[in-house]
mmCIF file of C-alpha atoms (C1' of nucleotides) in Angstrom:
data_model
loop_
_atom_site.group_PDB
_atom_site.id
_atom_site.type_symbol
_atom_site.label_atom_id
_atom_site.label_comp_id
_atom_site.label_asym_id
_atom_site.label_seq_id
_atom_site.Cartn_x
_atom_site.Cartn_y
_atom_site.Cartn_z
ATOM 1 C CA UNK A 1 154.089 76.255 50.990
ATOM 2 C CA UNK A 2 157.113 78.260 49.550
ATOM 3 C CA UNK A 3 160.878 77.859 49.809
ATOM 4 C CA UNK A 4 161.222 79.424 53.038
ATOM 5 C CA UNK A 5 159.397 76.067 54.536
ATOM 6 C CA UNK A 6 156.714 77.802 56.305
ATOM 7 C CA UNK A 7 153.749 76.056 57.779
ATOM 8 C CA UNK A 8 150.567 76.347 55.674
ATOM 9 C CA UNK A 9 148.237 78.054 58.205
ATOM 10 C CA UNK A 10 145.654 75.733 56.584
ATOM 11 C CA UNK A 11 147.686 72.596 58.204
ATOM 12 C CA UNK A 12 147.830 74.297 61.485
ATOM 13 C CA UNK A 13 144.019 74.496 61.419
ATOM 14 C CA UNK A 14 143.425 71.639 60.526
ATOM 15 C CA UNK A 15 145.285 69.474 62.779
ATOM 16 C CA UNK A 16 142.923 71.169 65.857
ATOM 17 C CA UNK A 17 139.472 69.735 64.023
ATOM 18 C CA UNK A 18 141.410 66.367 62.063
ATOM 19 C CA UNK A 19 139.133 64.323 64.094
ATOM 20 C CA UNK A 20 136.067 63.184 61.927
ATOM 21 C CA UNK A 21 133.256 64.663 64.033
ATOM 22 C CA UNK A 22 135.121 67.795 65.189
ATOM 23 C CA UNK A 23 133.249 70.162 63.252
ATOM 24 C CA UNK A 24 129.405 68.495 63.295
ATOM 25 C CA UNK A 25 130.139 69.041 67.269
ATOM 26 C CA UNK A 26 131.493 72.875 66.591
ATOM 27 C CA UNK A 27 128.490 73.446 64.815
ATOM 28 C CA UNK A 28 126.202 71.973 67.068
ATOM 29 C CA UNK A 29 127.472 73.755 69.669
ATOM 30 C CA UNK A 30 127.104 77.147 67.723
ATOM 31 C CA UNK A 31 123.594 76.143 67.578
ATOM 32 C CA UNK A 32 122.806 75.373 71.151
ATOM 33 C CA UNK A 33 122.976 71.831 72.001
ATOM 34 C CA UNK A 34 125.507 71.239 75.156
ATOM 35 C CA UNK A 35 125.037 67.746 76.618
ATOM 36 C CA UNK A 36 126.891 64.435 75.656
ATOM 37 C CA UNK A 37 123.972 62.690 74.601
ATOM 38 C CA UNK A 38 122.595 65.657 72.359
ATOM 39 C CA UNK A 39 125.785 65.568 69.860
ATOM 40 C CA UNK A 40 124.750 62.204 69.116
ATOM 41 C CA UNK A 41 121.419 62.929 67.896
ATOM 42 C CA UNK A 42 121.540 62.578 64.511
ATOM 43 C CA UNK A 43 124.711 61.240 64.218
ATOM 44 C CA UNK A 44 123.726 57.089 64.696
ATOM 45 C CA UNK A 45 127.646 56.192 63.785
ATOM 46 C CA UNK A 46 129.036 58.377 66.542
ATOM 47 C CA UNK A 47 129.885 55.735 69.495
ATOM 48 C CA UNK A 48 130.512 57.060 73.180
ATOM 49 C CA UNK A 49 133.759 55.935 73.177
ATOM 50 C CA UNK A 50 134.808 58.387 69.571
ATOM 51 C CA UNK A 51 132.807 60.994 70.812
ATOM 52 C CA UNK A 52 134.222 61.108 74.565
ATOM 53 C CA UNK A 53 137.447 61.209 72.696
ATOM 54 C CA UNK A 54 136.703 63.878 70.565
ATOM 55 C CA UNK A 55 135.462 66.195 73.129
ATOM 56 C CA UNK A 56 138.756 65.207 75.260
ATOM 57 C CA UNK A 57 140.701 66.656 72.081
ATOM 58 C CA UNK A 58 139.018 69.536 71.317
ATOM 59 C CA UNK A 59 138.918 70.572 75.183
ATOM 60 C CA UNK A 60 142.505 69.845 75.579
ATOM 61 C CA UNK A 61 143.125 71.912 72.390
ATOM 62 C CA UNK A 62 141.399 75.202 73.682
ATOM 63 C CA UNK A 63 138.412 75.021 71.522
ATOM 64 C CA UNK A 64 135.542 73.923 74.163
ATOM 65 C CA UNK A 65 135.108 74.065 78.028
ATOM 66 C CA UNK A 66 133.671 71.100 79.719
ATOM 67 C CA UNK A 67 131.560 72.392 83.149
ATOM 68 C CA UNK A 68 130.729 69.807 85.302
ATOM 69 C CA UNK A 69 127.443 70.717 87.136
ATOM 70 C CA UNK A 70 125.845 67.858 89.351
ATOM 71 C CA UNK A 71 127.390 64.644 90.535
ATOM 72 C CA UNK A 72 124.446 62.981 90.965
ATOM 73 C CA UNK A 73 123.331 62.142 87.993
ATOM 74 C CA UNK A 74 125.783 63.866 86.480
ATOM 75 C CA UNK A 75 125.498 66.683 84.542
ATOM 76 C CA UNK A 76 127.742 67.904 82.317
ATOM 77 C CA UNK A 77 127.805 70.905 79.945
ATOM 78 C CA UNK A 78 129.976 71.695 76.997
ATOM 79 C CA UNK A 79 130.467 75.519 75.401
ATOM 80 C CA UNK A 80 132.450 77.181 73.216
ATOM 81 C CA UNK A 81 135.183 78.585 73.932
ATOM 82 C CA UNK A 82 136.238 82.623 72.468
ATOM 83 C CA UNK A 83 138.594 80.392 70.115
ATOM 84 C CA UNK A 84 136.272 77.929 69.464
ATOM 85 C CA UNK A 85 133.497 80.716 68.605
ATOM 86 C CA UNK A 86 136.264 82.027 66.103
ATOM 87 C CA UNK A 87 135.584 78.873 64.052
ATOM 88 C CA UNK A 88 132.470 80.747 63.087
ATOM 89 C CA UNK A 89 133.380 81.675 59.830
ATOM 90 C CA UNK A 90 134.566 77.870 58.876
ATOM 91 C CA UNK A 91 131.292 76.490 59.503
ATOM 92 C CA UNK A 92 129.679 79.188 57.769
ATOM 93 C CA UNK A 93 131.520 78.594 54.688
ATOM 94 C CA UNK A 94 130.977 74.897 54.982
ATOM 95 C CA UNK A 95 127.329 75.649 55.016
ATOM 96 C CA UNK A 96 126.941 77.959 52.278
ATOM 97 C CA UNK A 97 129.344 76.005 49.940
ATOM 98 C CA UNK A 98 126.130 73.656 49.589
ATOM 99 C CA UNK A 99 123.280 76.399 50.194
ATOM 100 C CA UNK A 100 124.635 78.271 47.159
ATOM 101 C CA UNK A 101 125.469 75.097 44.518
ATOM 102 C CA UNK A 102 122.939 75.890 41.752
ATOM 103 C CA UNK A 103 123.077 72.210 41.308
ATOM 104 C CA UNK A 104 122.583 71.050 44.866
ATOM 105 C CA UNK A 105 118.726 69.694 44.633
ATOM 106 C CA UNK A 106 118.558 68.953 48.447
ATOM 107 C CA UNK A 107 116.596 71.820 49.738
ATOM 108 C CA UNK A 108 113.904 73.756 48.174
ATOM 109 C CA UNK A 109 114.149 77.788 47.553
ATOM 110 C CA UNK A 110 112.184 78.661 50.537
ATOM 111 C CA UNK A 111 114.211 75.557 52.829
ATOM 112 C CA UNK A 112 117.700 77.122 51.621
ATOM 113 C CA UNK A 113 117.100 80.891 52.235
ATOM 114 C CA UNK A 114 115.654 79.732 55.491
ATOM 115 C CA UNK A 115 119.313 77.830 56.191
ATOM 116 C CA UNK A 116 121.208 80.947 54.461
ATOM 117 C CA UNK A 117 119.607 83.270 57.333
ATOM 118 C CA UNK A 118 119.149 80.664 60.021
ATOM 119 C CA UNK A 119 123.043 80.078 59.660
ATOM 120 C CA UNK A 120 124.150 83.969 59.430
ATOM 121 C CA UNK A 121 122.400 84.615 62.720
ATOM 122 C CA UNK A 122 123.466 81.656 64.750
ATOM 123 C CA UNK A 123 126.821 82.211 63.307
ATOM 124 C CA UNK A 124 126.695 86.109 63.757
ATOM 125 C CA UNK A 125 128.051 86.349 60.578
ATOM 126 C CA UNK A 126 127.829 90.216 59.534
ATOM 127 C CA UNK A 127 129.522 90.349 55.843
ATOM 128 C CA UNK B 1 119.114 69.941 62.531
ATOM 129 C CA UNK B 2 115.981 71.238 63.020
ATOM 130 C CA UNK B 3 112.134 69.262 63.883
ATOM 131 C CA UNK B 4 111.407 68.747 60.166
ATOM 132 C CA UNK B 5 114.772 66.833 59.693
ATOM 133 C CA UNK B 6 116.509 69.148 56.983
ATOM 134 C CA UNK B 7 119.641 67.290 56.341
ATOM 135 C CA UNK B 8 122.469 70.196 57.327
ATOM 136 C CA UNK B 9 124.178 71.806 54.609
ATOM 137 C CA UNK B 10 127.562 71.636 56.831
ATOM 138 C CA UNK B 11 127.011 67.457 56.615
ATOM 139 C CA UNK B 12 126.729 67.640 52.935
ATOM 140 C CA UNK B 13 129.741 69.480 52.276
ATOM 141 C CA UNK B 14 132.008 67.107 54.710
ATOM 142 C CA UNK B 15 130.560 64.499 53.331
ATOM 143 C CA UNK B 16 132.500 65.776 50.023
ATOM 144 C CA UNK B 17 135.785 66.037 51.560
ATOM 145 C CA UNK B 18 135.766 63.716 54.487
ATOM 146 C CA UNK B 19 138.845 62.078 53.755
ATOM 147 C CA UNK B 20 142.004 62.808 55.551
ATOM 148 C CA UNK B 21 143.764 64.928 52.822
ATOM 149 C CA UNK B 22 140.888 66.040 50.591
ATOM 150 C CA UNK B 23 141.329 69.721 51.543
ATOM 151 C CA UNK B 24 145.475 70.036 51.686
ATOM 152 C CA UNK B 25 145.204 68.349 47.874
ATOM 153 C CA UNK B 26 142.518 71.112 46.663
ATOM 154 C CA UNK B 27 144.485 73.990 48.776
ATOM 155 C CA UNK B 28 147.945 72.857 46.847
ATOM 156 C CA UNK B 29 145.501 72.839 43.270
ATOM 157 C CA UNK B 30 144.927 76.020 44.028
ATOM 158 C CA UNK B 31 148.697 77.331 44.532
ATOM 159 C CA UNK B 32 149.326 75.667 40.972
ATOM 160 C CA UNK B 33 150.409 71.919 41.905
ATOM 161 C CA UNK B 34 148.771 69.129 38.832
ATOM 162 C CA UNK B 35 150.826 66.036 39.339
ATOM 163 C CA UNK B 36 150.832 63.224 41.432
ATOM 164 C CA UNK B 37 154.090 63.554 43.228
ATOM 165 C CA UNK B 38 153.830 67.627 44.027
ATOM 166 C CA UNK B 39 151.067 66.586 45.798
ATOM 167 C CA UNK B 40 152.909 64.394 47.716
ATOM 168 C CA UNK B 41 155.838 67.353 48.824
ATOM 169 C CA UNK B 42 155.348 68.475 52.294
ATOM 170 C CA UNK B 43 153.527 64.862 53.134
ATOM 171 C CA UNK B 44 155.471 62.805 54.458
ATOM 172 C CA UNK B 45 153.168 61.038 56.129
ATOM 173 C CA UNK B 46 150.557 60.611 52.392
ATOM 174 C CA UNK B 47 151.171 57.409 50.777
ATOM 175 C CA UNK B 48 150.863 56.647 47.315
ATOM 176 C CA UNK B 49 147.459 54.299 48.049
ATOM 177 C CA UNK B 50 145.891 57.089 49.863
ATOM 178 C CA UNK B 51 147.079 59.814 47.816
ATOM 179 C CA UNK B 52 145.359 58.111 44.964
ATOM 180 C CA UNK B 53 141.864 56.743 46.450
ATOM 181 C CA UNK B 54 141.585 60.505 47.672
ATOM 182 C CA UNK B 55 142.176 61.835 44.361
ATOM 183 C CA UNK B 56 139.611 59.104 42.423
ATOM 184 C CA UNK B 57 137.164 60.246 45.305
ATOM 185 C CA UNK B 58 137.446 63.886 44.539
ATOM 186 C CA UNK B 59 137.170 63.060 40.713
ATOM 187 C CA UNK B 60 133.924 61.321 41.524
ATOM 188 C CA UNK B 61 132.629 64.038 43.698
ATOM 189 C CA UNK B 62 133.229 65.957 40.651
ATOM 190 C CA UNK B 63 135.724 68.126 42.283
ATOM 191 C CA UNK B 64 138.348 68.156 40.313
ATOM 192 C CA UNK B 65 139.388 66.664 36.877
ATOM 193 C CA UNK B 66 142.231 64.684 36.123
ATOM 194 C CA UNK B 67 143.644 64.440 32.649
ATOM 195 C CA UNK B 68 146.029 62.603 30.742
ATOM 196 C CA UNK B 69 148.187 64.166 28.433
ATOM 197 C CA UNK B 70 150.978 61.674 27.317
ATOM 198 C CA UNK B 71 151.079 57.980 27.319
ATOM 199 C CA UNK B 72 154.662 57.130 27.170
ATOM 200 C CA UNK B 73 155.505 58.100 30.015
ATOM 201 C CA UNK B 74 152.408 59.040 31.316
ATOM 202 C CA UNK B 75 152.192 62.662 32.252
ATOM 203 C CA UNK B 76 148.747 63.394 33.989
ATOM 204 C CA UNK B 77 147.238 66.545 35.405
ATOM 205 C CA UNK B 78 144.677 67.305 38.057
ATOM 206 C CA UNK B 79 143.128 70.629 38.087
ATOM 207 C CA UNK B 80 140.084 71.552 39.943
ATOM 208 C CA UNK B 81 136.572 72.449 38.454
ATOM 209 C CA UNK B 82 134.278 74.922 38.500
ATOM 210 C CA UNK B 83 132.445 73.210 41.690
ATOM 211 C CA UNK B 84 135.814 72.400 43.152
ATOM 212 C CA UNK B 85 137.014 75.880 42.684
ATOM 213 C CA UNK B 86 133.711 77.709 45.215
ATOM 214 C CA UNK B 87 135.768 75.637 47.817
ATOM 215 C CA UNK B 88 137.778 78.830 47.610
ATOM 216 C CA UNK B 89 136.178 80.248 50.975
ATOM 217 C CA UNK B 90 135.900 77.370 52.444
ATOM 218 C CA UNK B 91 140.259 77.044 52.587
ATOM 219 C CA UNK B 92 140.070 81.160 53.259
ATOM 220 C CA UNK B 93 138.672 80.721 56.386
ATOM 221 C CA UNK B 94 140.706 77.695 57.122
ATOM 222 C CA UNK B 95 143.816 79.895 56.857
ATOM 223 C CA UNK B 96 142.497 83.064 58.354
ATOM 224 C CA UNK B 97 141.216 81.152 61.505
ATOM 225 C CA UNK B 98 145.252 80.320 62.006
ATOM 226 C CA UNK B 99 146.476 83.885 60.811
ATOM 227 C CA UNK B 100 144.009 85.866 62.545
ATOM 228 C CA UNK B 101 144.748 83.999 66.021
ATOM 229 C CA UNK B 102 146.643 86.598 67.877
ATOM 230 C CA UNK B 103 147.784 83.744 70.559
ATOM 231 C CA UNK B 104 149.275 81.738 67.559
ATOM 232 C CA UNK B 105 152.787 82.461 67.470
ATOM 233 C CA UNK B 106 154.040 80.538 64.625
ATOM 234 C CA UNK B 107 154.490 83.116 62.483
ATOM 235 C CA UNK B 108 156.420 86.848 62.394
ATOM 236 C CA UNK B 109 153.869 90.110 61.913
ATOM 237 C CA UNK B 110 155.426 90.302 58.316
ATOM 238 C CA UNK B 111 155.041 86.756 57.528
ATOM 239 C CA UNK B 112 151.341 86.658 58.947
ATOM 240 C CA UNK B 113 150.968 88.925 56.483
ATOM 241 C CA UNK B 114 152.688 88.232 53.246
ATOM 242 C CA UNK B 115 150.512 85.019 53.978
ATOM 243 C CA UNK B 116 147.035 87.241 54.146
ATOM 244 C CA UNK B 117 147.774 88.510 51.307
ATOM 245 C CA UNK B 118 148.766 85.058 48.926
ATOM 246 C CA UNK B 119 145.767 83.712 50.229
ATOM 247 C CA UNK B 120 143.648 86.136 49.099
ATOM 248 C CA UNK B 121 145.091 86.722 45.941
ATOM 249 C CA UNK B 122 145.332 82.501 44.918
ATOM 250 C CA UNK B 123 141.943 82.189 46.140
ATOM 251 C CA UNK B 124 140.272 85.350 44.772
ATOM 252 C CA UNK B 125 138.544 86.305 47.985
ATOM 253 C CA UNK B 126 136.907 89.936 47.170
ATOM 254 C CA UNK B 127 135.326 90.539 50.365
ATOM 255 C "C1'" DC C 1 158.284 59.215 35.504
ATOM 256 C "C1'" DG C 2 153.201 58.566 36.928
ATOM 257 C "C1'" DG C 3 150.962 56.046 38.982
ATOM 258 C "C1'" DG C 4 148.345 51.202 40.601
ATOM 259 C "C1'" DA C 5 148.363 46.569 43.474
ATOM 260 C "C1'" DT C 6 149.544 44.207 47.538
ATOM 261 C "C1'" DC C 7 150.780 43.172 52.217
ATOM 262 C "C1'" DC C 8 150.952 44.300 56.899
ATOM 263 C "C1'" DG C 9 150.952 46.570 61.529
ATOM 264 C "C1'" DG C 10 148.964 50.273 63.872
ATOM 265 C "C1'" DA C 11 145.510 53.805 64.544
ATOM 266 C "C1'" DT C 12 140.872 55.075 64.272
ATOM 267 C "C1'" DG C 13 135.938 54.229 64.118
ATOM 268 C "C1'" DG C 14 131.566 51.700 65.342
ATOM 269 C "C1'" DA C 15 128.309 48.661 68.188
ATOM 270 C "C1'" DT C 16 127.043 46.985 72.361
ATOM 271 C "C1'" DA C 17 127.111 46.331 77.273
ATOM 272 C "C1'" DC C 18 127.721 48.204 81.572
ATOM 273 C "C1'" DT C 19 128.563 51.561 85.614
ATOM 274 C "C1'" DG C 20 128.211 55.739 89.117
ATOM 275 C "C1'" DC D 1 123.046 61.244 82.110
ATOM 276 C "C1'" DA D 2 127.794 60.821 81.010
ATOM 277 C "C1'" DG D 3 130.670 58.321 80.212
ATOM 278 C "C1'" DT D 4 134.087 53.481 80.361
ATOM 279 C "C1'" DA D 5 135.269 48.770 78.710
ATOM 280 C "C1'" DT D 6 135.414 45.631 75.208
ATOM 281 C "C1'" DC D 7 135.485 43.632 70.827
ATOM 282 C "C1'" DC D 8 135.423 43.954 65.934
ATOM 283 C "C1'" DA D 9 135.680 46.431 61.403
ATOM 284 C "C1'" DT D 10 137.717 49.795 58.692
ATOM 285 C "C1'" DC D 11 141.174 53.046 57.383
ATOM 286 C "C1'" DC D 12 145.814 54.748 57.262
ATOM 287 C "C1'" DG D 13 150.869 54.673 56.544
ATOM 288 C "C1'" DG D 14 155.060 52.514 54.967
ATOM 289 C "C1'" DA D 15 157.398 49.434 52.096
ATOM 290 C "C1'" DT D 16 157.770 47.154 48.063
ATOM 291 C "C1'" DC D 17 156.887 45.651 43.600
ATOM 292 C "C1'" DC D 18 154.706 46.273 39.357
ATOM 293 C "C1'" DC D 19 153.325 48.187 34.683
ATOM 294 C "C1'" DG D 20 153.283 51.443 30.451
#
DNA sequence: CGGGATCCGGATGGATACTG
DNA sequence: CAGTATCCATCCGGATCCCG
């Protein structure tokens, strides 16, 4: 950053969600889905084997809980941790970056207001 | 994201700055650096192949500009655009997750602080 | 000096099959 | 359901050489 050599807090936060998925799985999380096999809806070039990985990272860096619940089948949950809820307002500017580009055409008007509010609540976003 | 398979806005944004160093090269555009080689201070690890795929990627995405001022020798600039330029919240919160993480201890109180501040005024956050 | 081209080993990602 | 094992493709990082 400056002369003093100080670490860019942007670095620091980035090195906890470097992995590619990190974030889609943050967010998903923020909007309900739990379960191994629900983070990979939508998502048809996230293998088992990147995905178990990424949840192994982002557990071992504070940001989730894993709760095993059942052995048999086994059922296993995944939640947000307080620090991974604090990622709130990342996600939320990732959203509206697109949601407010007058020259995004991806959504109608009524689609993106929908996603501006949907995201504020599930984000409990209050500025 | 939802039953009627909206694309989320979160995916279209990463899908702008997906590549490893996309986001340290627009956060050091916005504390001033242009050339080629400032953008490689403080990477050690950012070769000059990746370094410049990431940079023709961003120019495509329309994220920044590059332009060439001399021929002999070349002296080329980067700057960002208009479009690259609303990624300013996106790097606020990217900071302020790291300097408003009271169990973070890289940082002094008065350096936490001093860094608050820079962000806010190189990334004209209002709010 | 500001890059681009190439080669190469290692890390990461993706697809499929399989297990408790 | 929640992974693990395996194999292959792609990307990254480092070195080096090149050109204007």
């Amino acid at each position: 950053m400056k002369g003093e050599r100080v670490v860019c807090p942007v670095d620091v936060t980035l090195n906890l969600i470097n992995k590619k998925w990190c974030i889609q799985i943050i967010r998903d999380m923020f909007f309900g889905k739990k379960h191994f096999n629900e983070f990979k809806e939508d998502k048809p070039n996230l293998s088992n084997k990147v995905l178990s990985n990424c949840l192994k990272e982002l557990e071992e860096k504070g940001l989730i809980e894993k709760l095993v619940l059942n052995t048999t089948p086994v059922t296993t949950e995944y939640c947000l941790t307080e620090y991974g809820k604090s990622m709130n307002r990342i996600v939320y500017e990732l959203a509206m970056f697109t949601l407010y580009d007058e020259n995004d055409n991806t959504y109608s008007d009524e689609t993106r207001n929908e996603l501006k509010n949907m995201f504020r609540e599930v984000l409990e976003i209050d500025y």
